[in-house]
XYZ file of C-alpha atoms in Angstrom:
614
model
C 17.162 13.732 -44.445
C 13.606 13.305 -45.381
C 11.770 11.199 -42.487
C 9.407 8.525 -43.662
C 6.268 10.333 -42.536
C 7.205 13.439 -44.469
C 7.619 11.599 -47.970
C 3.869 11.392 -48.050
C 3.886 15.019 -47.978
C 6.431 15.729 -50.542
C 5.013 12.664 -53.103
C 3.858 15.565 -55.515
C 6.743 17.769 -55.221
C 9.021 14.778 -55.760
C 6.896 13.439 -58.821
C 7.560 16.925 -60.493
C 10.846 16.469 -60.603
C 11.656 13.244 -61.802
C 12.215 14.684 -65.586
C 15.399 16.220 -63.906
C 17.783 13.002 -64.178
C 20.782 13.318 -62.029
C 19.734 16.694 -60.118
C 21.258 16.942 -56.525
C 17.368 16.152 -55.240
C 16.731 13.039 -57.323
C 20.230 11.392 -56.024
C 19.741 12.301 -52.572
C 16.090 10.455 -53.304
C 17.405 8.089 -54.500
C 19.999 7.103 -51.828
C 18.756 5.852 -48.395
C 20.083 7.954 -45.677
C 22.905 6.596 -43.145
C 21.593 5.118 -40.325
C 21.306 6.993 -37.097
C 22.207 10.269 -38.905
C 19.591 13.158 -37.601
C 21.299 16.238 -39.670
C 19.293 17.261 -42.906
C 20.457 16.054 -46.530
C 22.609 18.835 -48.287
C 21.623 19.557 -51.844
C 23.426 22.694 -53.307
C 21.647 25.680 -53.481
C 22.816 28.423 -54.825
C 20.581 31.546 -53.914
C 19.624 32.403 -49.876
C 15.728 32.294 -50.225
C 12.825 30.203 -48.299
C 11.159 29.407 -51.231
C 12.476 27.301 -54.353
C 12.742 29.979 -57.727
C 12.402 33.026 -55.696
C 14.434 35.505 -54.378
C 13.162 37.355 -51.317
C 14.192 41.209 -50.362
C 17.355 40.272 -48.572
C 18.365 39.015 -51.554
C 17.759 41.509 -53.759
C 19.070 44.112 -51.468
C 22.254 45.955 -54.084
C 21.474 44.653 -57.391
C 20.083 45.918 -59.797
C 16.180 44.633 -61.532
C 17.767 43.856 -64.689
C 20.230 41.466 -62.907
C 17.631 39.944 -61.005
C 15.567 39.778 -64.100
C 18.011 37.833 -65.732
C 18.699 35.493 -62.924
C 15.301 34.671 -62.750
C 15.440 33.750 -66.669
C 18.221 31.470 -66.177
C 16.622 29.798 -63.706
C 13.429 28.529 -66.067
C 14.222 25.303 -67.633
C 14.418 25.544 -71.566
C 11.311 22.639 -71.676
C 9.333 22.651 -69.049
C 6.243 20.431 -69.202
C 5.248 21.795 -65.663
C 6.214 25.444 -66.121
C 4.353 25.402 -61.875
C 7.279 23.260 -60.398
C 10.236 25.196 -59.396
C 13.504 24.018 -59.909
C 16.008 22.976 -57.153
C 18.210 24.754 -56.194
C 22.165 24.353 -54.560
C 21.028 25.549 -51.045
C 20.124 23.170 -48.484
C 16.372 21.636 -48.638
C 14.488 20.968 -45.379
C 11.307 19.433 -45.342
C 9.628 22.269 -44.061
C 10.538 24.239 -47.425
C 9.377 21.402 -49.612
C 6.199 20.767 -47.735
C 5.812 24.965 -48.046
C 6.126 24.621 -51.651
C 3.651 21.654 -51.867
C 1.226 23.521 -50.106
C 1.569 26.105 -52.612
C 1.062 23.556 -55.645
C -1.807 21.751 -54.065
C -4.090 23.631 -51.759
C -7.295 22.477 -50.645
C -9.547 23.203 -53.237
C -12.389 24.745 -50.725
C -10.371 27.254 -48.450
C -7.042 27.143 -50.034
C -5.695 25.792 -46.464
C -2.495 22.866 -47.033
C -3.986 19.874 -48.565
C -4.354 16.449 -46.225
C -0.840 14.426 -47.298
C 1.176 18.090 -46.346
C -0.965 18.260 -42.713
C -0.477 14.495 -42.054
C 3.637 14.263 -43.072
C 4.334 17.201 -41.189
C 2.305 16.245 -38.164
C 3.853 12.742 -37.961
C 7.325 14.525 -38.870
C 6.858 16.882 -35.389
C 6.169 13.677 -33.723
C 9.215 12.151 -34.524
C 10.839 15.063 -33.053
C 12.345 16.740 -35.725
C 12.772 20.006 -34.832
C 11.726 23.105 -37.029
C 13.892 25.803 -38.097
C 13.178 28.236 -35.488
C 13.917 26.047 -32.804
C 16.974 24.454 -34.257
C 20.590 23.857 -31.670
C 23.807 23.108 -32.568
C 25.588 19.965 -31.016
C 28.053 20.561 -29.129
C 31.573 19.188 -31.027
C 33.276 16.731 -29.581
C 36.331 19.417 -27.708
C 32.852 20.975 -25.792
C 31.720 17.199 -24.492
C 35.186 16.211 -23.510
C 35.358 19.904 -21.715
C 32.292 18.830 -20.256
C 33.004 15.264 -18.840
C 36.474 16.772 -17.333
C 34.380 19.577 -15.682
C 32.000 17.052 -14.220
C 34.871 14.521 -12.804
C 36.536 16.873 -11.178
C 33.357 18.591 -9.355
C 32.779 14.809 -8.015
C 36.230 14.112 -6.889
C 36.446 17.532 -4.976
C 32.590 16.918 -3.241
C 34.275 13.414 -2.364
C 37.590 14.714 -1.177
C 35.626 17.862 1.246
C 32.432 16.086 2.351
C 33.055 12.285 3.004
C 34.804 11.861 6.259
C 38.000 10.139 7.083
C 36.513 7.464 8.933
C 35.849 4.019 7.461
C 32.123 4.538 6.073
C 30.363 7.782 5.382
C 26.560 9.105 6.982
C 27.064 12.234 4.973
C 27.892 10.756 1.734
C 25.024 9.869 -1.190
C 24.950 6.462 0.437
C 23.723 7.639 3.745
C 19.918 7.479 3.351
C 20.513 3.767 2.073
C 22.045 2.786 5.490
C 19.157 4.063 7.301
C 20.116 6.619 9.694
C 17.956 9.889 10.354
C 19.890 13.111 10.864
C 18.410 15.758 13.495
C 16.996 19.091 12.829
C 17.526 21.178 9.624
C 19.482 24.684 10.127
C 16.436 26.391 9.752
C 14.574 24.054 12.689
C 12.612 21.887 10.777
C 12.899 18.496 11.173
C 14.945 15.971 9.522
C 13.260 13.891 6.949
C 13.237 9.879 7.636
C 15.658 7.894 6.546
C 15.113 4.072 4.248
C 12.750 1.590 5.659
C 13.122 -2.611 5.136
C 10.309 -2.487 2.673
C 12.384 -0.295 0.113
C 14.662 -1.818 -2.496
C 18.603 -1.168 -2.131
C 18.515 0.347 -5.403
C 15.950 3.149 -4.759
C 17.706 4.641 -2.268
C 16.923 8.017 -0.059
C 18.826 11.083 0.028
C 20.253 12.092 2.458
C 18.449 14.536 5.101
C 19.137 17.412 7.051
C 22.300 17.871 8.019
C 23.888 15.490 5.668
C 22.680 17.945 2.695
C 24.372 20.904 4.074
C 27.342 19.110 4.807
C 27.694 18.603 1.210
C 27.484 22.730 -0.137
C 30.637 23.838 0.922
C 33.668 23.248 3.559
C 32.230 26.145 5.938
C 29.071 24.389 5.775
C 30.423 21.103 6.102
C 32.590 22.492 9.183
C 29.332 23.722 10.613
C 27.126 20.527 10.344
C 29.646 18.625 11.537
C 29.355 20.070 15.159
C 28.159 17.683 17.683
C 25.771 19.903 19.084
C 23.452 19.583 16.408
C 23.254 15.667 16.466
C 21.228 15.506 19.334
C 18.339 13.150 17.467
C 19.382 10.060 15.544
C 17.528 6.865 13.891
C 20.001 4.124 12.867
C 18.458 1.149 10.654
C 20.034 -1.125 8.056
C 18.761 -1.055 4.326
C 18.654 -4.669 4.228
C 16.770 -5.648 7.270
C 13.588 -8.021 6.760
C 15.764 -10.064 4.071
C 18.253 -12.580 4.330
C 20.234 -13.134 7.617
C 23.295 -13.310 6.230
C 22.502 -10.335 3.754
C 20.898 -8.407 7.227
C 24.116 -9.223 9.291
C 26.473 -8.030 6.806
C 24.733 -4.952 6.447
C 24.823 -4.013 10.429
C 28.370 -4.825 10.247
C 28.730 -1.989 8.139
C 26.893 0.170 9.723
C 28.571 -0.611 13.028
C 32.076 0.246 10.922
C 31.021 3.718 10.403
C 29.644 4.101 14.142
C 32.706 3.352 15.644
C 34.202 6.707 13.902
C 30.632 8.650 13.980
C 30.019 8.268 17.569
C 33.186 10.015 19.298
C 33.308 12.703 16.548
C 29.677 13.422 15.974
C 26.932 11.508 18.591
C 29.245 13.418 21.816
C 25.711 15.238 22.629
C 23.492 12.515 21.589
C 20.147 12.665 23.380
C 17.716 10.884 21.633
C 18.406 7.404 19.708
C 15.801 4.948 18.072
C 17.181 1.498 16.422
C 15.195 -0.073 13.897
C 15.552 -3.745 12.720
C 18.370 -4.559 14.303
C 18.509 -8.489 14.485
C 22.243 -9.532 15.621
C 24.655 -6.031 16.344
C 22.893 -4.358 19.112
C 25.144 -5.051 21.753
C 28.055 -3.665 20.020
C 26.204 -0.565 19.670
C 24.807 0.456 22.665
C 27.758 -0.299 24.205
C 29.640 2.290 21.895
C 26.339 4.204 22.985
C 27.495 3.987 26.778
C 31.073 5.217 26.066
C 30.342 7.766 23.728
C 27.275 9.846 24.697
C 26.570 10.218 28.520
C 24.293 12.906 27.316
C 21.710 10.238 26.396
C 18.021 10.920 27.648
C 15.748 8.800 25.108
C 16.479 5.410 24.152
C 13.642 3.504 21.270
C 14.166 -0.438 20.026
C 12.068 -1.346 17.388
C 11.449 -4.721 16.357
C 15.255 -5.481 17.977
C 16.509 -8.850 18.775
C 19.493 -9.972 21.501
C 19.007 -7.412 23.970
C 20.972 -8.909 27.192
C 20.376 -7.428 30.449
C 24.167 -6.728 30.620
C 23.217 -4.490 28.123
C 20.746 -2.120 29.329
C 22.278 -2.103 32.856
C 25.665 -0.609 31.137
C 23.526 2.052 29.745
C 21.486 2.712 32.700
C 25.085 3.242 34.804
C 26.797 4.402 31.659
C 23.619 7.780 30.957
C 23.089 9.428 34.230
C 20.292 11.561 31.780
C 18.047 8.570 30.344
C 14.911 8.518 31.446
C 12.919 7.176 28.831
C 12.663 3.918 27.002
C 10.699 2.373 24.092
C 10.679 -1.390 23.946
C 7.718 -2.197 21.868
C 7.876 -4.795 19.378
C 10.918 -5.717 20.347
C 12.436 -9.271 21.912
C 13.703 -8.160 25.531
C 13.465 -10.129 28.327
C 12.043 -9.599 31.345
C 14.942 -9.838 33.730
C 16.807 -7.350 31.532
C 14.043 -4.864 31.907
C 13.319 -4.882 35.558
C 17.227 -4.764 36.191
C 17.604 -1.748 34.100
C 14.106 -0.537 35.800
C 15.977 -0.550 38.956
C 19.273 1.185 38.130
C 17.753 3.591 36.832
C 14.121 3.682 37.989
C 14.413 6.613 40.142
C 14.744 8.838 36.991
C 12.252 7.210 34.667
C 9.684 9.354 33.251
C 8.359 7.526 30.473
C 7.852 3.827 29.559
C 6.345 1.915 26.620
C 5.522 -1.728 26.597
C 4.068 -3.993 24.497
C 1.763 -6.956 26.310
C 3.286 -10.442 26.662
C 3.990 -13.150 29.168
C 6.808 -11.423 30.701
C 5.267 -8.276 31.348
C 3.815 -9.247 34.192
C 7.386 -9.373 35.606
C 7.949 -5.657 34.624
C 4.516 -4.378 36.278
C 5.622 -6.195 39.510
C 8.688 -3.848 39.560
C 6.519 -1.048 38.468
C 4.011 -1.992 41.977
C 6.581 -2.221 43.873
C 7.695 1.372 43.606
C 11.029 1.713 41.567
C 9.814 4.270 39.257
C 7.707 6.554 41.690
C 8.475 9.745 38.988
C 7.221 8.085 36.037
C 4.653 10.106 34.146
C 3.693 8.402 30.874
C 3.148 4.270 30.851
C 1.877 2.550 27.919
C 1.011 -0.778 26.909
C -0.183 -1.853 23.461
C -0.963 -5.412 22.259
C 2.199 -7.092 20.008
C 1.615 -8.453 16.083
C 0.990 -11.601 17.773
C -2.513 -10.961 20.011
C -2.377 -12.511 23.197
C -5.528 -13.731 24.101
C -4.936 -14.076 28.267
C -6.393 -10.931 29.963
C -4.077 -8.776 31.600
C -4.800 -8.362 35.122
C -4.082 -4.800 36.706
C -4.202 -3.978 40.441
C -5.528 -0.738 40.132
C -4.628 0.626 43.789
C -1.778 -0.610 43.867
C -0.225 1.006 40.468
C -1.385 4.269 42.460
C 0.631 3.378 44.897
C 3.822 2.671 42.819
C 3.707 5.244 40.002
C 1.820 8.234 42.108
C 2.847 11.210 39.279
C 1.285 9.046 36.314
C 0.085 11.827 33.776
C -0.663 9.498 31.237
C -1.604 6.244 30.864
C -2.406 4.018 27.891
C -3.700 0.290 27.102
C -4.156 -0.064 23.760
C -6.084 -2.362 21.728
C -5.576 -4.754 25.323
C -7.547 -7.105 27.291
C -7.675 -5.818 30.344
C -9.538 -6.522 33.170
C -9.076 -4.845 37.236
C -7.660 -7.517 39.908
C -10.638 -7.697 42.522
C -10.218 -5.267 45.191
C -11.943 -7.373 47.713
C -14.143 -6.303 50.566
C -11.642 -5.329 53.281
C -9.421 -3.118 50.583
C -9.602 0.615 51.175
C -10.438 2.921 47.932
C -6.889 3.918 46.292
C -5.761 7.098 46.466
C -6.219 7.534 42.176
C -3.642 9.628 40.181
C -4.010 13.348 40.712
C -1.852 14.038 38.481
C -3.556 11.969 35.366
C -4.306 14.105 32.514
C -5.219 11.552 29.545
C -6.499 7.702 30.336
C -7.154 5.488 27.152
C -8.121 2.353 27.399
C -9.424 1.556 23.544
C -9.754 -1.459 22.052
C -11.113 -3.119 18.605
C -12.926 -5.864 20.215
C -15.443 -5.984 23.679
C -13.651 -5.796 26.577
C -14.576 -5.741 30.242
C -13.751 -2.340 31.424
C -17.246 -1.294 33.961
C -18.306 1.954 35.011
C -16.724 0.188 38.473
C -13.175 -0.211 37.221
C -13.322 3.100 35.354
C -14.394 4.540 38.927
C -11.327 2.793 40.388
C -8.868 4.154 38.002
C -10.240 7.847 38.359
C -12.259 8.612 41.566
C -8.956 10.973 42.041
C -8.388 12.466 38.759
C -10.069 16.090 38.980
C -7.967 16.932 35.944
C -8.218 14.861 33.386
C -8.477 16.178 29.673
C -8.462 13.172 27.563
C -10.494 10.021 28.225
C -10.740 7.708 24.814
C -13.134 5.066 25.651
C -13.713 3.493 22.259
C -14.873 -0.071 22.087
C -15.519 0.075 25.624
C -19.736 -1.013 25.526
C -20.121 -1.672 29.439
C -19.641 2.090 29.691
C -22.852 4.135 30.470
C -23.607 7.854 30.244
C -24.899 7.485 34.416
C -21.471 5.938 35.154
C -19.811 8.840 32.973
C -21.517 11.714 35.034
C -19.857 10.050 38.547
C -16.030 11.034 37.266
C -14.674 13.922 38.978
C -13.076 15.613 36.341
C -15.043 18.936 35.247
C -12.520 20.423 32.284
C -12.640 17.349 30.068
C -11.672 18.492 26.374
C -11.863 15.189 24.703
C -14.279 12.597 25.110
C -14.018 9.399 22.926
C -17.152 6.804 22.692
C -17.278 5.701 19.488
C -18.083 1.746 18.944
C -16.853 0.259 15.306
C -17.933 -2.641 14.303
C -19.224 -4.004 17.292
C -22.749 -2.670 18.023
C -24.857 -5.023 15.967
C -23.764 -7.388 18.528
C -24.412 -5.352 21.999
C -27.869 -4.228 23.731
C -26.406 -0.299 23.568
C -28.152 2.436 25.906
C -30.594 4.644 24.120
C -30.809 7.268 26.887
C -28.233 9.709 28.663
C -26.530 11.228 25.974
C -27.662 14.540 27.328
C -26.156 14.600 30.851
C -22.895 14.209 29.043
C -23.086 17.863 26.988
C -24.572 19.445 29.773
C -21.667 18.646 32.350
C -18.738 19.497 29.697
C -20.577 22.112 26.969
C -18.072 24.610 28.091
C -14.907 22.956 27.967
C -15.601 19.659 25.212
C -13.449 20.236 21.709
C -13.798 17.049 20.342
C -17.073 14.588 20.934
C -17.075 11.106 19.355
C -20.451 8.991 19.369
C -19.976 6.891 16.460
C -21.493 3.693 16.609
C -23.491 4.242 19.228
C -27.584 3.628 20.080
C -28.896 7.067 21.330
C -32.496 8.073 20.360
C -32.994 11.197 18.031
C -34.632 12.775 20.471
C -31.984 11.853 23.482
C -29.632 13.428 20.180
C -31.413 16.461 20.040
C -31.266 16.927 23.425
C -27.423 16.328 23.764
C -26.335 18.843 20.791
C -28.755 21.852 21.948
C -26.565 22.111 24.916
C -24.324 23.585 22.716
C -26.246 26.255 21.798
C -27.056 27.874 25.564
C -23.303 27.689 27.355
C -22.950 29.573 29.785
C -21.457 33.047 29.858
C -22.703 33.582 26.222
C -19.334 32.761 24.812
C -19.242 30.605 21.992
C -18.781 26.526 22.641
C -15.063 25.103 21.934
C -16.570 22.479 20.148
C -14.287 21.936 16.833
C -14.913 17.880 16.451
C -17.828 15.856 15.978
C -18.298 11.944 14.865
C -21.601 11.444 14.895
C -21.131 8.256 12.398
C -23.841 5.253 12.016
C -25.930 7.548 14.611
C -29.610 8.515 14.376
C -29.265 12.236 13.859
C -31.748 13.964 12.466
C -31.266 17.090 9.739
C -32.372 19.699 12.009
C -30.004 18.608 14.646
C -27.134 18.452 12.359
C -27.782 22.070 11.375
C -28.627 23.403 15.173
C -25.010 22.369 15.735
C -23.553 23.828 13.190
C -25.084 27.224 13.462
C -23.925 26.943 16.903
C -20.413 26.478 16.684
C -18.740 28.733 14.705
C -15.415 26.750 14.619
C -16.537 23.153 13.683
C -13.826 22.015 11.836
C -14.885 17.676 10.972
C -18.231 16.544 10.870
C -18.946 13.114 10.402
C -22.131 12.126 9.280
C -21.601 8.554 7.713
C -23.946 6.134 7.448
C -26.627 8.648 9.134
C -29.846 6.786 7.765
C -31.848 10.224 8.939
C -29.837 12.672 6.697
C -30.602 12.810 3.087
C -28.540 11.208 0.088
C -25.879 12.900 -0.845
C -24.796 14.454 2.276
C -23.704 10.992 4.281
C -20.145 12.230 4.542
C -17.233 13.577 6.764
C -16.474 17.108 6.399
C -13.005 18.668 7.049
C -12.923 22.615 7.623
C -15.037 25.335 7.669
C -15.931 26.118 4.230
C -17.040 21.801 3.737
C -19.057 22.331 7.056
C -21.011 25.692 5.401
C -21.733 23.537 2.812
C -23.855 21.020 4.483
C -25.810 23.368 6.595
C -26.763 25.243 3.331
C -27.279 21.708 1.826
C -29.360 20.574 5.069
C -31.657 24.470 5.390
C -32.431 23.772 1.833
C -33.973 20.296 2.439
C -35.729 20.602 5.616
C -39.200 21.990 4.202
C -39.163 19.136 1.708
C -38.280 16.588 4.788
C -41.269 18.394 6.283
């Protein structure tokens, strides 16, 4: 078959051979081709050559000259008004031959190269994709595709029939990433990849993770991840949470279906468990949680509606292990938390909280020592922001929770409950390691309450005071804590609006040069010279070792060029520098930087502009 972009290739070749009436060519011209038919048009040929009226050596290989002398001679036509135009042939013509044989009847007349309609038909025939001779393949008859299709069906029936389980749904199947679930480590120790999240349609749907893949290789792999003892960390979710009610409801159903059989036979050593989205099943399933894996240590609820307190006091009784719990963003009341709080309080270790009326309730149970072990409390602000101030009796959280390690309010509006005149200083959490109290907008955290919080805190590594303004260098000198790593001051989007201190930048470098990795002063008002005075502590510390300093923000400051590159040269493992919105530093170089090789670049960028600053 001749494609319609080719004919303007061949419209030469075809033209000189219209004075052969009835040749095989003309009537296969002259009949349009079957539709969706892709083979080429057979026209007899009768001699095995690539080009029309020759023979080539093959073919000439065991006869004689005189033969092929003659053959040649019967071949000429006994008129021939173009004695250049070959005649066909009863081999099979391709387009490729005919377009060769135009090229050889109409070259370009400057370099002898294939004249423009041969180029264009044969470029718009590639596009088409029709293939060329050389790259030609067979299709397969119709036996080989029926072969093919049995072959297939029975590899699907006998991965169904070895890696879906008995039970009444399947986590292992193909279907398992849409239901939401997160297997637990890979064979090789990696973790398990996450599983479908509400936003996701049902039709693109995730694979299956971790274990769930190598169930599916073999039976001696399926065998092997189907041992309990590697389902120790599990995320359960439905695909069709955030939509319809009825649509959501149906779909935990489901889920809950294929628990019932996955928890005995799979969750036996359970330890960790987080449930996402779940609006109406949850009591069904952490009570099959309570009867099915006492091994439980970590319990999360994300945004999880109709938690009773019948509920978590069954688990609490139920997992002599758990000891933590994540209820943020999630709708549990109060009563339910402080009664599981004081089952199993004397085990907790870690707690997470998000800010609302009722947690008030659960910080009075926290005061009133039930959890004296816990080590990490959090408490971040919900979608909805609540705009009354939380107010936190500092001495007496001491008091109640005296092995804190870590302790968080986030993005909160927090202020300390007066201690009054007669109230004796607390006696602080030795044990604290990290305090953040950050926050996007101004809130009232002093260099008094900060004193409060950490007169006894000698060693504290992380303190992330961003957004806190009422915090000054002076009051930042009084803390106790001598091996402080990270230090956190930035101020976004809030210091057009505050009187910021311009001073006492310094005293901070000097007191933690030898121990500070990461340094944040975005935002705020320090002099250049106060700058320069800050970041040339880092280039005397003591004991001639080299600073640990491998994070800087110095973003929206006044830093100057030459203190940029001092503190570079410096510290030999910078690894981010950010210097945006730096209205000292040349154009061009008001960036963050991220590794070594980025942070080379600037200093060569900023040695090469200081004379001209100058």
């Amino acid at each position: 078959m001749v494609p319609q972009g080719g004919q303007q290739g061949c419209a030469r070749y075809a033209q000189c051979l219209d004075h052969l009436d009835g040749s095989p060519l003309a009537l296969a011209r002259s009949q349009p081709p079957p539709q969706g038919h892709h083979q080429q048009t057979q026209v007899p040929h009768r001699h095995k050559h690539r080009e029309v009226g020759r023979e080539t050596p093959a073919c000439q290989e065991g006869r004689k000259p005189s033969q092929a002398l003659k053959d040649q001679e019967q071949l000429q036509p006994a008129s021939a008004s173009t004695p250049e135009a070959p005649l066909p042939c009863t081999r099979p013509l391709t387009l490729r031959k005919v377009l060769h044989h135009d090229r050889q009847l109409h070259p370009d007349p400057v370099d002898g190269s294939p004249g423009a309609h041969a180029k264009e038909g044969y470029q718009q025939t590639q596009r088409k994709g029709f293939s060329s001779p050389g790259n030609r393949r067979p299709l397969p008859s119709r036996k080989e595709q029926a072969r093919t299709r049995d072959h297939r069906s029975k590899t699907e029936n006998w991965s169904r029939k070895w890696v879906r389980p008995p039970g009444p749904g399947n986590l292992e199947g193909a279907r398992a990433g849409a239901w939401g679930w997160q297997g637990p480590n890979k064979p090789d120790g990696t973790p398990g990849q996450g599983a479908t999240t509400p936003e996701e349609s049902e039709e693109k749907r995730t694979p299956p993770s971790g274990l769930s893949w190598a169930a599916r290789v073999c039976r001696r792999w399926h065998e092997a991840a189907s041992q309990p003892a590697l389902w120790h960390t599990v995320t359960l979710s439905p695909p069709l949470a955030g939509r319809l009610a009825k649509s959501g409801a149906k779909a935990e159903k489901k889920l809950l279906a294929s628990l019932e059989w996955l928890m005995p036979s799979r969750f036996s050593q359970l330890q960790r468990l987080t449930l996402i989205h779940w609006k109406s099943q949850v009591h069904p399933v952490l009570k099959l949680v309570s009867e099915c894996c006492p091994r439980l240590t970590f319990l999360k609820l994300s945004d999880c509606h109709g938690v009773t307190p019948d509920t978590l006091v069954m688990l609490a009784k139920a997992c002599s292990q758990l000891h933590s719990l994540d209820i943020q963003h999630s709708m549990v009341e109060s009563t339910a938390v402080v009664n599981f709080l004081e089952e199993a309080g004397p085990r907790m270790r870690k707690l997470w909280l998000t800010y609302s009326s009722q947690t008030t309730a659960i910080l009075g149970a926290l005061l009133g020592s039930c959890c004296p072990r816990l080590q990490v409390l959090e408490v971040s602000t919900g979608i909805t922001r609540n705009s009354t101030p939380l107010q936190l009796p500092v001495e007496a959280l001491q008091k109640g929770c005296p092995q804190l390690q870590v302790l968080r309010l986030l993005n909160l509006m927090w202020l300390p409950k007066p201690a009054g005149r007669v109230t004796a200083p607390g006696p602080g959490f030795p044990s604290l390691e990290e305090l953040c109290l950050a926050g996007s907008t101004c809130n009232f955290v002093s260099d008094e309450a900060l004193g409060r919080l950490l007169h006894g805190s000698p060693s504290l590594r992380l303190l992330d005071l961003r957004g806190c303004a009422r915090i000054t260098p002076a009051g930042l000198c009084d803390l106790p804590c001598q091996e402080l790593q990270q230090l956190h001051l930035g101020l976004y989007g809030m210091s057009d609006r505050l009187t910021l201190a311009k001073e006492g930048s310094h005293l901070l470098t000097h007191k933690w040069r030898h121990s500070l990795r990461e340094l944040d002063l975005s935002g705020q008002g320090f002099s250049e010279k106060d700058l320069e005075q800050a970041l040339a502590a880092f280039s005397a510390t003591p004991g001639g070792s080299p600073p640990a300093l491998c994070s800087v923000n110095l973003r929206g400051t006044r830093v100057t060029p030459s203190t940029v590159s001092s503190v570079i040269s410096s510290c030999p493992g910078l690894l981010y520098l950010n210097l945006e919105s730096c209205r000292c530093l040349p154009r061009g170089l008001k960036r963050a930087y991220r590794g070594q090789e980025e942070v080379q670049w600037c200093l060569e960028q900023l040695l090469t502009s200081l004379p001209s600053s100058g």
